[in-house]
Coordinates of C-alpha atoms in Angstrom, one line a residue:
M28 CA 0.0 0.0 0.1
R29 CA 1.6 3.4 -0.8
V30 CA 0.3 6.7 0.7
H31 CA -0.6 9.4 -1.5
G32 CA 1.7 11.4 -3.4
E33 CA 4.4 8.7 -3.0
V34 CA 6.4 7.5 -6.2
S35 CA 6.6 3.9 -6.9
D36 CA 10.5 2.4 -7.7
D37 CA 9.3 1.8 -11.1
E38 CA 8.1 5.2 -12.2
V39 CA 11.7 6.6 -10.8
A40 CA 13.1 3.7 -13.1
A41 CA 11.1 4.8 -15.7
A42 CA 12.1 8.3 -15.2
A43 CA 15.7 7.9 -14.8
A44 CA 15.1 6.1 -18.4
A45 CA 14.3 9.0 -19.5
V46 CA 16.6 11.5 -17.9
A47 CA 19.4 9.2 -18.9
G48 CA 18.6 9.5 -22.2
D49 CA 18.0 13.1 -22.5
Q50 CA 14.2 13.1 -22.8
V51 CA 11.5 14.2 -20.2
P52 CA 8.5 11.7 -19.9
L53 CA 5.7 13.4 -22.0
S54 CA 3.0 11.1 -21.8
P55 CA -0.6 11.8 -20.5
P56 CA -0.8 11.3 -16.5
P57 CA -3.0 7.8 -15.7
A58 CA -6.5 8.5 -14.8
S59 CA -6.0 8.3 -10.9
A60 CA -4.0 11.9 -11.6
A61 CA -5.3 15.1 -10.8
Q62 CA -7.6 16.4 -13.6
L63 CA -5.1 19.6 -14.4
R64 CA -2.7 19.3 -16.6
L65 CA -0.1 21.7 -15.9
V66 CA 3.1 22.3 -19.0
V67 CA 6.0 24.0 -17.9
G68 CA 8.6 24.8 -20.6
Y69 CA 11.9 24.7 -19.4
A70 CA 15.0 26.2 -20.2
L71 CA 18.4 25.2 -18.5
T72 CA 22.0 24.0 -19.0
K73 CA 22.6 20.9 -19.7
K74 CA 24.3 20.3 -15.7
K75 CA 20.9 21.9 -14.6
V76 CA 18.7 19.6 -15.5
K77 CA 20.9 16.6 -14.3
S78 CA 20.9 18.1 -10.8
F79 CA 17.5 19.8 -10.8
L80 CA 15.1 17.3 -12.9
Q81 CA 16.2 14.0 -10.9
P82 CA 13.9 11.0 -12.0
K83 CA 11.7 11.3 -8.4
L84 CA 11.0 14.6 -9.3
L85 CA 9.7 13.7 -12.5
A86 CA 7.9 10.9 -11.5
L87 CA 6.2 12.5 -8.7
A88 CA 5.4 15.8 -11.0
R89 CA 4.0 13.4 -13.4
K90 CA 1.5 11.8 -10.7
K91 CA 0.2 15.3 -10.2
G92 CA -0.6 16.3 -14.0
I93 CA 2.8 18.5 -14.5
H94 CA 4.8 17.7 -17.9
F95 CA 8.1 19.1 -18.2
I96 CA 8.7 19.6 -22.2
S97 CA 12.4 21.5 -23.3
I98 CA 12.3 24.4 -24.9
D99 CA 14.5 24.1 -27.8
E100 CA 16.5 27.7 -28.0
T101 CA 17.3 27.3 -32.1
L102 CA 13.2 28.2 -32.7
P103 CA 10.7 31.0 -32.0
L104 CA 9.8 30.5 -28.4
S105 CA 6.2 31.6 -29.6
E106 CA 6.2 28.3 -31.7
Q107 CA 6.6 25.8 -28.7
G108 CA 4.1 25.0 -26.2
P109 CA 1.6 26.0 -25.0
F110 CA 3.1 26.7 -22.0
D111 CA 1.8 27.3 -18.2
I112 CA 5.2 28.4 -16.8
I113 CA 8.1 28.8 -18.5
L114 CA 11.4 27.7 -15.7
H115 CA 14.7 29.2 -16.7
K116 CA 18.4 30.2 -16.0
L117 CA 20.3 30.9 -18.8
T118 CA 22.3 33.9 -19.0
N119 CA 23.0 34.9 -22.5
K120 CA 21.5 38.3 -23.6
E121 CA 19.8 37.2 -26.4
W122 CA 17.7 34.5 -24.3
Q123 CA 16.9 37.3 -22.2
Q124 CA 15.7 39.7 -24.6
V125 CA 13.5 36.5 -26.2
L126 CA 12.2 35.5 -22.6
E127 CA 11.0 39.7 -22.3
D128 CA 9.1 39.8 -25.5
Y129 CA 7.6 36.6 -24.9
R130 CA 6.3 37.3 -21.6
E131 CA 4.8 41.2 -23.4
E132 CA 3.2 38.5 -26.0
H133 CA 2.0 36.1 -24.1
P134 CA 0.8 38.1 -19.9
E135 CA -1.1 34.8 -19.0
V136 CA 2.6 32.7 -19.1
T137 CA 4.0 32.6 -15.7
V138 CA 7.7 32.9 -16.2
L139 CA 10.1 32.0 -13.2
D140 CA 11.5 34.4 -13.2
P141 CA 11.6 37.6 -14.7
P142 CA 14.9 38.2 -16.6
N143 CA 15.1 41.7 -15.2
A144 CA 14.9 40.7 -11.7
I145 CA 16.9 38.2 -12.3
Q146 CA 19.8 40.8 -13.3
H147 CA 20.1 42.3 -9.8
L148 CA 22.0 38.9 -8.6
H149 CA 24.3 38.9 -10.7
N150 CA 26.1 41.5 -9.8
R151 CA 27.8 41.2 -6.3
Q152 CA 27.6 45.3 -5.8
S153 CA 23.8 45.4 -5.9
M154 CA 23.5 42.0 -4.6
L155 CA 22.8 43.0 -1.0
Q156 CA 22.7 46.3 -1.7
E157 CA 18.2 45.3 -0.7
V158 CA 19.5 43.5 2.7
A159 CA 21.4 46.8 3.9
D160 CA 18.3 49.0 2.8
L161 CA 15.8 46.5 5.5
N162 CA 17.6 47.3 7.9
L163 CA 15.9 44.2 9.5
S164 CA 15.8 43.8 13.0
N165 CA 13.3 42.6 15.6
G166 CA 12.9 40.4 18.7
Y167 CA 14.4 36.9 17.2
G168 CA 17.4 39.3 15.7
E169 CA 18.9 41.4 13.2
V170 CA 20.1 41.2 9.6
C171 CA 22.6 42.5 8.5
T172 CA 25.4 42.6 5.7
P173 CA 29.2 42.8 5.6
R174 CA 31.1 45.8 5.0
Q175 CA 31.9 45.4 1.2
L176 CA 34.4 47.6 -1.2
V177 CA 33.8 47.1 -4.7
I178 CA 37.5 46.9 -6.9
M179 CA 36.8 47.6 -10.9
K180 CA 40.8 47.4 -12.0
D181 CA 44.4 48.2 -11.0
P182 CA 45.2 45.3 -8.1
S183 CA 47.9 48.0 -7.4
S184 CA 45.4 50.2 -6.2
I185 CA 43.5 47.8 -3.8
P186 CA 45.5 48.4 -0.5
D187 CA 45.0 52.5 -0.7
A188 CA 41.4 51.7 -1.6
V189 CA 41.2 49.1 1.6
A190 CA 42.5 51.7 3.6
K191 CA 40.1 54.8 2.6
A192 CA 37.1 52.7 3.1
G193 CA 38.3 51.6 6.6
L194 CA 37.6 48.0 6.1
T195 CA 39.6 45.5 8.4
L196 CA 41.3 42.6 7.3
P197 CA 40.7 39.6 6.9
L198 CA 39.3 40.5 3.7
V199 CA 37.3 37.9 1.4
A200 CA 38.1 38.8 -2.1
K201 CA 34.6 37.3 -4.6
P202 CA 34.3 38.1 -8.9
L203 CA 31.9 41.0 -8.8
V204 CA 30.1 39.0 -12.0
V205 CA 28.2 35.7 -10.7
D206 CA 27.7 34.1 -14.2
G207 CA 26.7 30.5 -13.1
T208 CA 30.0 29.3 -13.5
S209 CA 31.9 27.4 -10.8
K210 CA 34.7 30.2 -11.0
S211 CA 32.0 32.8 -9.7
H212 CA 32.2 31.2 -6.9
E213 CA 35.3 30.9 -5.6
L214 CA 36.3 32.5 -2.4
S215 CA 39.9 34.1 -1.8
L216 CA 40.8 34.7 1.5
A217 CA 43.7 38.1 2.1
Y218 CA 45.0 38.4 5.6
V219 CA 47.6 41.1 4.8
E220 CA 47.8 44.2 2.7
A221 CA 50.8 43.2 1.1
S222 CA 48.7 40.3 -0.6
L223 CA 45.8 42.3 -1.7
P224 CA 47.6 43.8 -5.1
L225 CA 47.6 39.9 -5.9
L226 CA 43.8 39.9 -6.2
D227 CA 42.2 39.9 -9.7
P228 CA 39.7 42.2 -10.5
P229 CA 36.4 42.8 -10.9
L230 CA 35.9 42.0 -7.4
V231 CA 33.8 42.3 -4.2
L232 CA 36.1 42.6 -1.1
Q233 CA 33.8 41.9 2.3
E234 CA 35.4 42.2 6.0
F235 CA 35.4 38.3 6.8
V236 CA 33.5 37.7 10.1
N237 CA 34.1 35.0 12.4
H238 CA 31.0 32.6 12.3
G239 CA 32.1 29.2 14.5
G240 CA 32.8 27.7 10.4
I241 CA 29.0 26.9 9.8
L242 CA 27.0 28.4 6.8
F243 CA 23.2 28.2 6.8
K244 CA 21.9 27.9 3.1
V245 CA 18.1 29.3 3.3
Y246 CA 16.3 27.7 0.0
I247 CA 13.1 29.8 -1.3
V248 CA 10.1 28.4 -2.7
G249 CA 7.8 30.7 -3.2
E250 CA 6.8 31.4 0.6
T251 CA 8.0 28.2 1.4
I252 CA 11.5 28.1 3.2
R253 CA 13.9 25.5 4.1
V254 CA 17.4 25.7 5.8
V255 CA 20.2 23.3 5.6
R256 CA 23.7 23.7 7.4
R257 CA 26.6 23.7 5.3
F258 CA 30.9 24.0 6.6
S259 CA 32.0 27.3 5.9
L260 CA 35.5 28.6 6.1
P261 CA 37.0 28.5 9.4
D262 CA 36.8 30.9 12.4
V263 CA 40.3 33.6 11.8
N264 CA 42.2 34.0 15.4
T265 CA 45.3 35.9 16.1
Y266 CA 47.8 33.5 14.9
D267 CA 46.1 33.5 11.7
L268 CA 46.6 37.3 10.9
G269 CA 50.6 36.8 11.8
N270 CA 51.4 33.5 10.0
N271 CA 49.8 34.0 7.2
D272 CA 51.0 36.6 4.0
G273 CA 50.0 35.2 1.0
I274 CA 46.4 35.0 -0.9
F275 CA 44.4 31.5 -0.2
R276 CA 42.4 30.5 -2.3
F277 CA 39.1 28.2 -2.0
P278 CA 36.8 26.2 -4.4
R279 CA 32.9 26.8 -4.0
V280 CA 33.0 26.8 0.0
S281 CA 29.1 25.8 0.2
C282 CA 28.5 22.7 -2.0
A283 CA 26.5 20.0 -0.8
T284 CA 29.6 17.7 0.0
N285 CA 30.1 19.8 2.8
N286 CA 27.1 19.1 4.5
A287 CA 26.7 19.7 8.3
E288 CA 23.6 18.4 9.5
D289 CA 24.9 15.5 10.9
A290 CA 27.8 17.0 12.2
N291 CA 29.3 17.0 15.7
V292 CA 29.4 20.8 16.3
D293 CA 28.9 22.9 19.2
P294 CA 25.0 23.7 19.6
C295 CA 25.2 26.9 20.1
I296 CA 27.0 27.4 16.4
A297 CA 25.2 24.8 14.5
E298 CA 21.6 26.0 16.2
L299 CA 19.5 27.2 12.9
P300 CA 18.3 30.8 12.8
P301 CA 15.1 31.6 14.0
K302 CA 12.4 30.8 11.7
P303 CA 9.9 33.9 12.3
L304 CA 13.2 36.1 11.6
L305 CA 13.8 34.1 8.3
E306 CA 9.9 34.4 7.4
K307 CA 10.4 38.2 7.5
L308 CA 13.6 38.0 5.5
G309 CA 12.3 35.9 2.8
K310 CA 8.9 37.8 2.8
E311 CA 11.0 41.2 2.1
L312 CA 12.9 39.8 -0.4
R313 CA 10.6 38.5 -2.5
R314 CA 9.1 41.6 -2.9
R315 CA 11.9 44.3 -3.1
L316 CA 13.5 41.5 -5.7
G317 CA 10.5 40.3 -7.6
L318 CA 11.9 36.8 -7.3
R319 CA 10.2 33.7 -5.8
L320 CA 13.5 30.9 -6.6
F321 CA 16.3 31.9 -4.9
N322 CA 18.6 31.2 -1.4
I323 CA 20.4 33.5 1.0
D324 CA 23.6 32.2 2.3
I325 CA 23.7 33.7 5.7
I326 CA 26.3 33.0 8.8
R327 CA 26.3 34.2 12.4
E328 CA 28.4 35.8 14.2
H329 CA 30.7 33.7 16.2
G330 CA 29.7 35.3 19.7
R331 CA 26.7 36.8 19.1
K332 CA 23.5 34.5 18.8
D333 CA 21.1 37.0 17.5
R334 CA 23.6 38.7 14.9
Y335 CA 23.1 37.4 11.4
Y336 CA 24.9 38.5 8.4
V337 CA 23.9 37.6 4.5
I338 CA 26.7 36.8 2.3
D339 CA 25.6 35.7 -0.9
I340 CA 22.4 35.5 -2.6
N341 CA 21.6 32.9 -6.1
Y342 CA 18.8 32.8 -8.4
F343 CA 17.4 29.1 -9.2
P344 CA 20.1 27.3 -6.5
G345 CA 20.7 23.8 -6.3
Y346 CA 17.4 22.5 -5.3
G347 CA 18.6 19.3 -5.9
K348 CA 20.3 19.0 -2.5
M349 CA 17.2 20.3 -0.3
P350 CA 15.3 17.1 1.1
G351 CA 12.2 16.7 0.0
Y352 CA 12.7 19.2 -2.4
E353 CA 10.3 17.1 -5.5
H354 CA 7.1 17.7 -3.2
I355 CA 7.6 21.1 -2.5
F356 CA 8.6 22.2 -5.9
T357 CA 5.4 20.5 -7.8
D358 CA 3.2 21.8 -4.8
F359 CA 4.5 25.3 -5.7
L360 CA 3.9 24.7 -9.1
L361 CA 0.3 24.0 -8.7
S362 CA -0.5 26.6 -6.6
L363 CA 0.7 29.1 -9.4
V364 CA -1.4 27.6 -11.9
Q365 CA -4.6 27.6 -9.0
C366 CA -3.7 31.4 -8.1
K367 CA -3.9 32.1 -11.8
Y368 CA -7.6 30.1 -11.8
K369 CA -9.0 31.4 -9.0
R370 CA -8.3 35.1 -9.8
R371 CA -9.7 34.6 -13.3
L372 CA -13.6 32.8 -11.5
S373 CA -12.7 35.9 -9.1
G374 CA -12.6 38.3 -12.4
S375 CA -10.0 40.4 -10.6

C-alpha cells in the first residue's frame, strides 16, 4: 500500500531512463492523477537539467499532472508550447530579450523568474543592497551585510582603497559578476595588506566575520523556506593573521559535499536561525527582488547569538540538494496555476 503522493520504484526507474536519454516523459498522466494538466517549459543548462530534473521529481510531477518540456533555443519561443509556466536559468542576453518579448506577448504565462529581476543577482555590488536597505531587526535578531568594497581594476590600488574605506583585514574576495560558472563562486582570503595587489579585479572585498565555520543555506520556493547547514571557512584568530601572508583560494565553499547536518558541532553554533526572522527576511526579499526562486547564504557572528549576516544570494540554486525538494517544488508549481485560476473566477 502506498501513501498518497508517493512514487513507486518502477515510476522512478522510468523517469531515470528518460533523463539518461535526455528526454523527459511527456505522456499523459494516469486516470487517477489530478484533472489539471500543467505544462512547464524549461530552458536550463545540461548541468542544471541533470541536478534539478531528477527521476524522483519527474515521476512525482507526472502523478500530479505536471509535464516538463524542453525549450529549443534555436526555434522561436512563440512557436513552442503552449506553456503554463516557463522555468529558466540561462544568462545570455539574447535569451533574456527573447523571454522579455514573450512575456509581453503572453502575459498569461508565468515566467520563473523575470529576467530583469534576476539581473539584480548577477552583480555582487547590487546583490546585497536590498538586504542592507532592509535594516531588518526584531525580537529574534538582526540581519546585516558585511562591509564591502568594489574594485573594478588596477590591483595595485587595492591597499589604498581598503585603507580609505576603513575595511579591516582579513578580507574575503569574490568575483564581481555571478554568471553561473564555478569560477564565479570561488573565494579568496587575504590576511595582510601586502597580499591585496595579488588579487584579480573586478571583485568585491568583504570583511570576514567569524561564524564558527558554519553557514546556513536558506532555500526559498515561493513562500516556502527550508534551511540546511553547510561547513564554511573556519574562524580566523590572531595567530592566523600573523602567520599567513599570501592569498588563500577556495573552491565553492558551501556545496553539498560540505554538508554539516549530522556533524558534531557546538549546539550554539549549529542552531538554526529563528524561523520568524527567516520568514520576515524571505518575504521582504521576495517583494523587493521580485523573485520566487532563490537562496540566501547566512552566517551567525560567533559570540553574537542574535546577529546574522547575509553574504550571498543565488537565483534558482541547487534545489536537488534540498531534502524533499520534489514535493515542495511540485506543490509550488500547482499553487501558481491554482492562484491564477482563482483570479480568473473572481474577475480580477
